[in-house]
Coordinates of C-alpha atoms in Angstrom, one line a residue:
M241 CA -53.5 121.8 -34.9
A242 CA -55.0 124.3 -37.2
D243 CA -53.0 123.4 -40.0
V244 CA -53.8 119.6 -39.0
R245 CA -57.5 120.4 -38.8
D246 CA -57.3 122.0 -42.3
I247 CA -55.6 119.0 -43.9
L248 CA -58.0 116.7 -42.3
E249 CA -60.9 119.1 -43.7
L250 CA -62.1 119.1 -39.9
E251 CA -64.0 121.9 -38.4
R252 CA -61.9 124.3 -36.7
P253 CA -63.2 126.2 -33.8
V254 CA -63.1 130.1 -34.0
T255 CA -59.9 131.6 -32.7
P256 CA -60.2 135.5 -31.8
E257 CA -58.5 137.7 -34.2
L258 CA -54.9 138.5 -33.3
T259 CA -54.6 142.7 -33.1
K260 CA -52.3 144.7 -31.5
E261 CA -54.2 145.6 -28.4
A262 CA -54.5 142.0 -27.6
L263 CA -50.6 141.6 -27.8
L264 CA -49.8 144.5 -25.8
S265 CA -52.2 143.2 -23.3
S266 CA -50.7 140.0 -23.0
K267 CA -47.3 141.4 -22.5
K268 CA -48.5 143.3 -19.8
R269 CA -49.7 140.3 -18.0
T270 CA -46.6 138.6 -18.2
V271 CA -44.7 141.6 -17.1
E272 CA -46.9 141.6 -14.2
R273 CA -46.7 138.1 -13.3
K274 CA -42.9 138.5 -13.4
I275 CA -42.7 141.4 -10.6
V276 CA -41.5 139.7 -7.5
A277 CA -42.7 141.3 -4.0
K278 CA -39.9 143.0 -2.2
R279 CA -38.7 141.4 1.2
P280 CA -39.6 143.6 4.1
E281 CA -36.5 145.4 5.9
G282 CA -35.3 143.2 8.7
M283 CA -36.9 140.1 7.8
H284 CA -34.8 136.9 7.0
R285 CA -34.8 135.5 3.9
E286 CA -35.6 132.0 5.1
V287 CA -38.7 133.6 6.8
F288 CA -39.6 135.3 3.8
A289 CA -39.6 132.4 1.6
L290 CA -42.2 130.8 3.6
L291 CA -44.5 133.5 3.3
Y292 CA -44.1 134.2 -0.3
N293 CA -43.9 132.1 -3.3
D294 CA -44.2 132.9 -7.2
N295 CA -47.7 131.8 -7.1
K296 CA -48.6 134.0 -4.2
D297 CA -49.9 131.1 -2.5
A298 CA -49.8 130.3 0.9
P299 CA -47.0 127.8 2.2
P300 CA -48.4 124.0 2.4
L301 CA -49.1 123.0 5.9
L302 CA -48.3 119.1 4.8
P303 CA -45.5 118.0 2.5
T304 CA -46.9 117.1 -0.8
D305 CA -45.7 115.2 -4.2
T306 CA -48.0 117.3 -6.4
V307 CA -45.5 119.4 -7.8
S308 CA -42.9 118.1 -10.6
G309 CA -40.5 115.8 -9.3
Y310 CA -39.5 112.2 -9.6
K311 CA -43.0 110.6 -10.1
K312 CA -43.3 112.8 -13.4
T313 CA -39.8 112.0 -14.6
K314 CA -39.8 109.4 -17.4
A315 CA -37.4 106.5 -17.3
R316 CA -34.8 106.4 -20.2
L317 CA -34.8 102.7 -21.1
G318 CA -32.7 101.6 -24.0
M319 CA -34.0 99.9 -27.2
K320 CA -32.0 96.5 -26.6
K321 CA -33.9 93.6 -25.7
V322 CA -33.9 92.6 -22.0
R323 CA -31.8 89.6 -21.2
R324 CA -33.4 86.6 -20.0
W325 CA -32.8 85.2 -16.4
E326 CA -34.0 81.7 -15.1
W327 CA -33.9 80.3 -11.6
A328 CA -31.2 77.5 -12.0
P329 CA -30.3 75.2 -9.5
F330 CA -26.4 74.9 -8.3
V331 CA -24.3 72.7 -6.0
N332 CA -21.7 74.2 -3.4
P333 CA -18.7 71.9 -3.6
A334 CA -18.0 73.0 0.2
R335 CA -21.0 70.3 1.1
T336 CA -20.7 66.7 1.8
D337 CA -24.4 66.0 2.0
G338 CA -25.2 66.7 -1.8
A339 CA -27.7 69.6 -1.1
V340 CA -29.1 71.4 -4.2
F341 CA -29.7 75.0 -3.9
H342 CA -31.6 77.4 -6.6
H343 CA -30.8 81.2 -7.5
W344 CA -31.4 83.5 -10.2
K345 CA -28.8 83.6 -13.1
R346 CA -28.9 85.1 -16.8
A347 CA -29.4 82.5 -19.2
S348 CA -26.6 83.5 -21.5
D349 CA -24.0 82.7 -18.4
E350 CA -22.0 79.6 -18.4
Q351 CA -22.3 77.4 -15.2
K352 CA -19.4 77.9 -12.7
E353 CA -18.2 76.4 -9.7
Y354 CA -20.0 78.2 -6.5
P355 CA -17.7 81.4 -6.0
F356 CA -18.0 81.1 -2.1
A357 CA -16.6 77.5 -1.9
K358 CA -13.1 78.7 -1.9
F359 CA -13.6 80.3 1.5
N360 CA -14.1 77.0 3.1
K361 CA -10.6 76.3 4.4
Q362 CA -10.3 72.6 6.2
L363 CA -7.5 72.6 8.8
D364 CA -5.3 69.5 8.4
I365 CA -6.0 67.5 11.6
P366 CA -3.9 64.8 12.2
T367 CA -4.9 61.2 12.7
Y368 CA -3.0 58.0 14.4
T369 CA -3.6 54.5 14.6
L370 CA -3.9 52.3 17.5
N371 CA -0.2 51.0 17.3
E372 CA 1.1 54.5 17.2
Y373 CA -0.9 55.6 20.3
N374 CA 0.4 52.4 22.0
A375 CA 3.8 53.1 21.1
H376 CA 4.0 56.9 21.3
L377 CA 1.1 58.7 22.8
K378 CA 0.2 56.7 26.0
T379 CA 0.3 58.9 29.3
T380 CA -1.3 58.6 32.7
K381 CA -2.9 61.8 32.8
W382 CA -5.0 61.3 29.4
T383 CA -6.6 58.0 28.4
K384 CA -7.3 57.1 24.4
Q385 CA -10.8 57.8 24.6
Q386 CA -10.1 61.3 26.1
T387 CA -7.5 61.8 23.3
D388 CA -10.3 60.7 20.5
H389 CA -12.8 62.8 21.8
L390 CA -10.2 65.9 22.0
F391 CA -9.4 65.3 18.3
D392 CA -12.9 64.9 17.3
L393 CA -13.9 68.1 18.8
A394 CA -10.5 69.6 17.0
K395 CA -12.0 68.7 13.6
R396 CA -15.6 69.7 14.1
F397 CA -14.6 73.4 15.5
D398 CA -11.4 74.1 13.4
V399 CA -9.0 74.0 16.7
R400 CA -11.1 76.6 18.4
F401 CA -10.1 75.5 21.8
I402 CA -12.6 77.7 23.8
I403 CA -15.5 76.4 21.8
M404 CA -14.0 72.6 22.3
C405 CA -13.7 73.2 26.0
D406 CA -17.3 74.3 26.0
R407 CA -18.4 71.3 24.1
W408 CA -16.2 69.1 26.3
E409 CA -18.4 66.0 27.8
R410 CA -17.5 66.3 31.5
A411 CA -19.9 63.5 32.6
N412 CA -18.1 60.9 30.5
Y413 CA -14.5 62.3 30.2
G414 CA -13.9 64.4 33.3
I415 CA -13.2 68.0 33.6
K416 CA -10.6 69.5 31.3
S417 CA -9.4 73.1 31.1
V418 CA -8.5 75.0 27.9
E419 CA -4.5 74.9 28.8
D420 CA -5.3 71.0 29.2
L421 CA -6.6 70.7 26.0
K422 CA -4.0 72.6 24.3
E423 CA -1.1 71.1 26.1
R424 CA -2.5 67.3 24.9
Y425 CA -3.0 68.3 21.3
Y426 CA -0.1 70.0 20.7
E427 CA 2.0 67.3 22.5
V428 CA 0.3 64.7 20.3
V429 CA 1.0 66.5 17.0
G430 CA 4.5 67.2 17.8
I431 CA 5.3 63.5 18.8
L432 CA 3.8 62.5 15.3
N433 CA 5.7 65.1 13.2
K434 CA 8.6 63.6 14.9
V435 CA 7.9 60.0 14.2
R436 CA 6.4 60.3 10.8
N437 CA 9.4 62.6 9.8
N438 CA 12.2 60.7 11.4
G439 CA 13.2 63.6 13.5
M440 CA 13.8 66.0 10.5
E441 CA 11.3 68.5 11.2
K442 CA 12.7 71.9 11.7
K443 CA 10.7 73.1 14.6
I444 CA 8.2 71.4 16.7
Y445 CA 5.7 73.7 18.6
V446 CA 5.6 73.2 22.2
F447 CA 2.7 74.7 24.4
D448 CA 3.9 75.7 27.9
A449 CA 0.7 75.1 30.0
E450 CA 2.2 76.2 33.1
H451 CA 3.0 79.6 31.7
E452 CA -0.4 80.3 30.4
R453 CA -1.7 79.2 33.6
R454 CA 0.3 81.7 35.5
R455 CA -0.3 84.3 33.0
K456 CA -3.8 84.2 33.4
E457 CA -3.9 83.9 37.1
Q458 CA -1.7 87.0 37.1
L459 CA -4.2 88.9 34.9
K460 CA -7.3 88.0 37.1
K461 CA -5.4 89.4 40.2
L462 CA -4.9 92.3 38.2
F463 CA -8.6 92.9 37.3
D464 CA -9.5 91.7 40.9
R465 CA -7.7 94.9 42.4
T466 CA -9.7 97.3 44.3
P467 CA -9.8 100.9 43.9
K468 CA -7.7 101.4 46.9
Q469 CA -4.9 99.2 45.6
V470 CA -5.1 100.7 42.3
E471 CA -4.5 104.1 43.9
E472 CA -1.7 103.0 46.1
E473 CA 0.0 101.4 43.0
Q474 CA -0.4 104.8 41.1
Q475 CA 1.3 106.7 44.0
L476 CA 4.1 104.3 44.3
L477 CA 4.7 104.7 40.6
N478 CA 4.6 108.6 41.0
E479 CA 7.4 108.3 43.6
L480 CA 9.6 105.8 41.6
K481 CA 9.6 108.8 38.7
K482 CA 10.4 111.1 41.4
I483 CA 13.3 108.9 42.5
E484 CA 14.5 108.5 38.9
A485 CA 14.1 112.2 38.0
R486 CA 16.6 112.9 41.1
K487 CA 19.0 110.4 40.1
K488 CA 19.1 111.6 36.7
E489 CA 19.9 115.1 38.3
R490 CA 22.6 113.6 40.3
E491 CA 24.1 112.1 37.2
R492 CA 24.2 114.9 35.3
K493 CA 25.8 116.8 37.9
T494 CA 28.4 114.3 38.6
Q495 CA 29.3 114.5 34.7
D496 CA 29.4 118.2 34.9
L497 CA 31.5 117.8 38.0
Q498 CA 33.9 115.2 36.2
K499 CA 34.2 118.0 33.1
L500 CA 35.5 120.4 35.4
I501 CA 38.2 118.1 36.9
S502 CA 39.1 117.2 33.6
Q503 CA 39.7 120.6 32.4
A504 CA 41.4 121.8 35.5
D505 CA 43.9 118.7 35.2
Q506 CA 44.6 119.8 31.5
Q507 CA 45.3 123.3 32.7
Q508 CA 47.7 122.1 35.3
T509 CA 49.4 119.7 33.1
E510 CA 49.7 122.5 30.4
H511 CA 51.1 124.6 33.2
H512 CA 53.7 122.1 34.2
Q513 CA 54.9 121.8 30.5
K514 CA 55.4 125.6 30.5
E515 CA 57.4 125.5 33.5
Q516 CA 59.5 122.7 32.3
Q517 CA 60.6 124.6 29.3
Q518 CA 61.1 127.8 31.3
H519 CA 63.9 125.7 33.2
Q520 CA 65.3 124.1 30.4
H521 CA 65.8 127.5 28.7
Q522 CA 67.6 129.0 32.0
N523 CA 69.8 125.6 32.2
Q524 CA 71.2 126.0 29.0
H525 CA 73.8 128.9 30.1
P526 CA 73.6 128.7 34.2
T527 CA 75.6 131.0 36.3
T528 CA 76.8 130.2 39.8
T529 CA 74.1 132.4 41.4
Q530 CA 71.6 131.3 39.2
K531 CA 72.1 127.6 39.7
K532 CA 71.8 128.2 43.8
Q533 CA 69.0 130.0 43.3
D534 CA 67.4 127.4 41.0
K535 CA 68.1 124.7 43.7
K536 CA 66.5 126.6 46.5
L537 CA 63.5 127.3 44.1
N538 CA 63.3 123.6 43.2
K539 CA 63.6 122.4 46.6
K540 CA 61.0 124.8 47.9
K541 CA 58.6 123.5 45.0
I542 CA 59.3 120.0 45.7
Q543 CA 58.4 120.3 49.3
Q544 CA 55.5 122.6 48.6
Q545 CA 53.9 120.5 45.7
P546 CA 52.0 117.5 46.9
R547 CA 53.7 115.0 44.6
T548 CA 51.1 112.3 44.8
S549 CA 48.2 114.5 43.7
K550 CA 48.2 113.6 40.2
V551 CA 49.0 110.0 40.7
D552 CA 46.2 110.1 43.5
S553 CA 43.7 111.2 41.0
V554 CA 44.8 108.8 38.6
V555 CA 44.5 105.7 40.8
S556 CA 41.2 107.1 42.4
A557 CA 39.9 107.3 38.4
V558 CA 41.2 103.5 37.7
E559 CA 39.5 102.2 40.9
S560 CA 36.0 103.9 39.9
A561 CA 36.6 103.0 36.3
G562 CA 34.3 100.3 34.6
I563 CA 30.6 100.6 33.6
K564 CA 27.8 100.4 36.2
F565 CA 24.9 99.2 34.3
T566 CA 21.6 99.6 36.4
D567 CA 19.0 96.8 36.9
L568 CA 15.6 97.1 35.1
R569 CA 13.2 96.8 37.9
G570 CA 10.2 98.6 36.7
T571 CA 6.6 97.7 37.2
G572 CA 5.8 97.8 33.5
V573 CA 7.1 95.5 30.6
S574 CA 10.4 96.0 29.5
L575 CA 12.9 94.5 27.0
R576 CA 16.0 92.6 27.8
S577 CA 17.8 94.5 25.1
Q578 CA 17.6 97.3 27.6
K579 CA 20.0 96.1 29.8
M580 CA 22.8 96.4 27.2
K581 CA 21.9 100.3 26.9
L582 CA 24.8 102.5 28.3
P583 CA 24.0 104.4 31.3
A584 CA 23.4 108.2 30.9
N585 CA 26.2 108.9 33.0
V586 CA 28.9 107.3 30.0
G587 CA 30.1 110.4 28.0
Q588 CA 30.4 110.7 24.3
K589 CA 34.1 110.0 24.3
K590 CA 33.8 106.7 26.1
A591 CA 31.0 105.8 24.0
K592 CA 32.8 106.3 21.0
A593 CA 35.9 104.7 22.2
L594 CA 33.9 101.5 23.0
E595 CA 32.3 101.6 19.6
Q596 CA 35.7 101.6 18.2
A597 CA 37.0 99.1 20.2
L598 CA 34.2 96.7 19.5
Q599 CA 35.0 97.1 15.6
E600 CA 38.8 96.8 16.3
F601 CA 38.2 93.2 18.3
K602 CA 35.4 92.2 15.8
V603 CA 32.7 91.9 18.2
D604 CA 28.8 92.5 17.3
P605 CA 27.8 95.8 18.7
N606 CA 24.3 94.5 18.7
P607 CA 24.3 90.8 19.9
P608 CA 20.9 88.8 20.9
P609 CA 19.5 89.8 24.0
I610 CA 19.8 86.4 25.8
E611 CA 20.2 86.5 29.5
E612 CA 23.9 85.3 29.5
I613 CA 24.9 87.1 26.4
C614 CA 23.4 90.6 28.0
V615 CA 25.7 89.9 31.4
A616 CA 28.8 89.0 29.2
F617 CA 28.5 91.7 26.9
N618 CA 28.0 94.2 29.8
E619 CA 31.3 92.9 31.6
L620 CA 33.2 93.0 28.4
R621 CA 32.4 96.7 28.0
S622 CA 33.0 97.4 31.6
D623 CA 36.4 95.7 31.0
M624 CA 37.2 97.7 28.0
V625 CA 36.3 100.8 29.7
L626 CA 38.8 99.7 32.7
L627 CA 41.7 99.0 30.1
C628 CA 41.4 102.7 28.7
E629 CA 41.7 104.1 32.0
L630 CA 44.5 101.9 33.0
R631 CA 46.3 103.1 29.6
T632 CA 45.6 106.5 30.4
A633 CA 47.0 106.1 34.1
L634 CA 49.9 104.6 32.5
A635 CA 50.5 107.7 30.4
T636 CA 50.1 109.9 33.3
C637 CA 52.6 108.1 35.3
N638 CA 55.1 108.1 32.6
F639 CA 54.7 112.0 32.1
E640 CA 55.2 112.1 36.4
L641 CA 58.2 110.2 35.8
E642 CA 59.8 112.5 32.9
S643 CA 59.1 115.6 34.9
L644 CA 60.9 114.4 38.1
K645 CA 63.8 113.2 36.0
H646 CA 63.9 116.9 34.7
Q647 CA 63.8 118.1 38.0
Y648 CA 66.3 115.5 39.6
E649 CA 68.9 116.6 36.4
A650 CA 68.0 120.4 37.2
L651 CA 68.9 120.0 40.9
C652 CA 72.0 117.8 40.3
P653 CA 73.7 119.0 37.1
G654 CA 75.8 116.1 35.8
K655 CA 74.2 113.2 37.1
T656 CA 71.6 111.5 35.3
L657 CA 68.5 109.4 36.6
N658 CA 68.2 106.1 35.2
I659 CA 64.6 104.7 35.1
P660 CA 64.1 101.1 34.4
A661 CA 62.7 100.7 30.7
A662 CA 60.2 98.1 32.0
L663 CA 58.3 101.2 34.0
V664 CA 58.5 103.8 31.3
N665 CA 57.8 101.2 28.2
P666 CA 55.9 98.2 29.4
P667 CA 56.2 95.1 27.2
E668 CA 53.5 94.7 24.3
D669 CA 51.1 92.0 23.8
D670 CA 50.8 91.8 20.1
S671 CA 48.4 89.0 20.3
T672 CA 46.0 91.6 21.7
G673 CA 46.5 93.9 19.0
E674 CA 47.2 97.0 21.6
G675 CA 50.7 97.8 19.9
D676 CA 52.1 100.7 21.0
G677 CA 49.0 102.4 22.5
S678 CA 47.7 103.4 19.2
S679 CA 44.3 101.7 19.4
A680 CA 40.8 103.0 19.1
M681 CA 40.6 103.3 22.6
D682 CA 43.7 105.1 23.1
C683 CA 42.5 107.6 20.5
G684 CA 39.3 107.8 22.2
M685 CA 40.1 108.2 25.8
A686 CA 43.9 109.0 26.4
V687 CA 44.7 112.1 28.4

C-alpha cells in the first residue's frame, strides 16, 4: 500500500522505524503464542480439548457459525453463460382426455414425447358381439348383463380380481366371489379364443374354481387353529420323526446283517470248492482202503450236511426279492417324484445294476412323475430286481447240482449222473436280450 500511495502522491501515514529490537520482540511473541499448554496427567484428551484451545478461550456454551466454515466459502462459478429455461407445455399420450400440462425444460432441448408414457401398459381385454354370446357364451349361472359388467370391470381395473370383486354392484347383479369372477372371465376368454382361432390355439387356460375354494378353506382352517391344536400337531410331528429315525436304524441293521450273511455264504462256497478240489486230487490214484474211507467219509458228510440249507437260503432270498417303495404320507408338502426314489435299504450293487439294466433296455431313468408312470416305473424296477435274484438262484442251483454230481461220482466210481440239460442250461430268450447271463444285472448282482 505504501508504494501505491507514493505513485498516487497521497499522504502516507507515519510508520514506525523497523529496528532489530522490534524484530526480536515480534519473534518472541509468536513463539509464546505457539507454546501449547501441557495436558495434565490422568486427564482424557477429549476432556482437555473442551477446556483449552489455541486462543485460550473458554469453550462455547452454544454452537455458533462465526468460525470460518461453509458460510464464508465462495462459490466457484464458471465463465460460461447460463442456459435458458422455460415453462413449456406438454401432453401425455397415455391420456385420452387431451389434458395439457406444463413443466420446466431447457430452451435448447427439442420437444420429445413424454418419457413416462411408455409405462402405461394396457391389457388386451377381448370383446364379443350379441351373436357370439347367444351362440357360445350362454350359461344358466350368468346373464348377459352380469357378463358385460364383469368385462367392464376387467377393462377398468386391468383384471385385478380383488378390486373387481370389491367394485361389483351387488344390488343390481347379485353376490359374486373372486373365484366366480375368475371362473367366468377365463371361461369366456377360452371359448372366444377357441372359436376365433378355429381350434388352433395351442393352450387355453382353465381356472379350477373348486380347487381354489378348497385351498382357501384349508388355509382358513390352518389360520383358525387354537394354540392347543398347534401344540398337539407339533407333538405328533416329533413322534413321527422318532418313528422314522427308528425305522432307518432298523433298516441299517438289516442291511449290515445281510452283508454278514452274504460274506458267510461266500466263505462257505469257497470252502466247498477247496474240498472238491482235494477230493478230485485224491481220486486220481485211489487205493482200495482209501476208497472205503472216502465212501464212509462222504456218507457221513452227506448225512450230516443239511443239503437244503443253501437252496433254502436262495428260495427265501427270491421270495423276499423286489423293492418295497414306501408311501409318502407326511404332513407337509412333498413332490410326487419322491415316490420314485429308491429306499435306503437298497444297496449300491443293486442300484448300479438297476441303472445298467435301464440303460440296456433303453428305459428313461427319470420319467415324468405322473401318478400312473410312478406306479409302473416302480413295479418295473421291482421286477428287474426279482429277475436278478432269479438269475442268482439259478446259478446257485447249478452249482449245487454240479457239487452233488461230483459227490455221486466219488461215491460210485464208474457211474455217471445224467442231469437234464434243461435244468443246467435253461432255454434262452433272445428277444429279451438276456443271452447267456452276461447282461448288466448279471454283472452287478450274480453270486
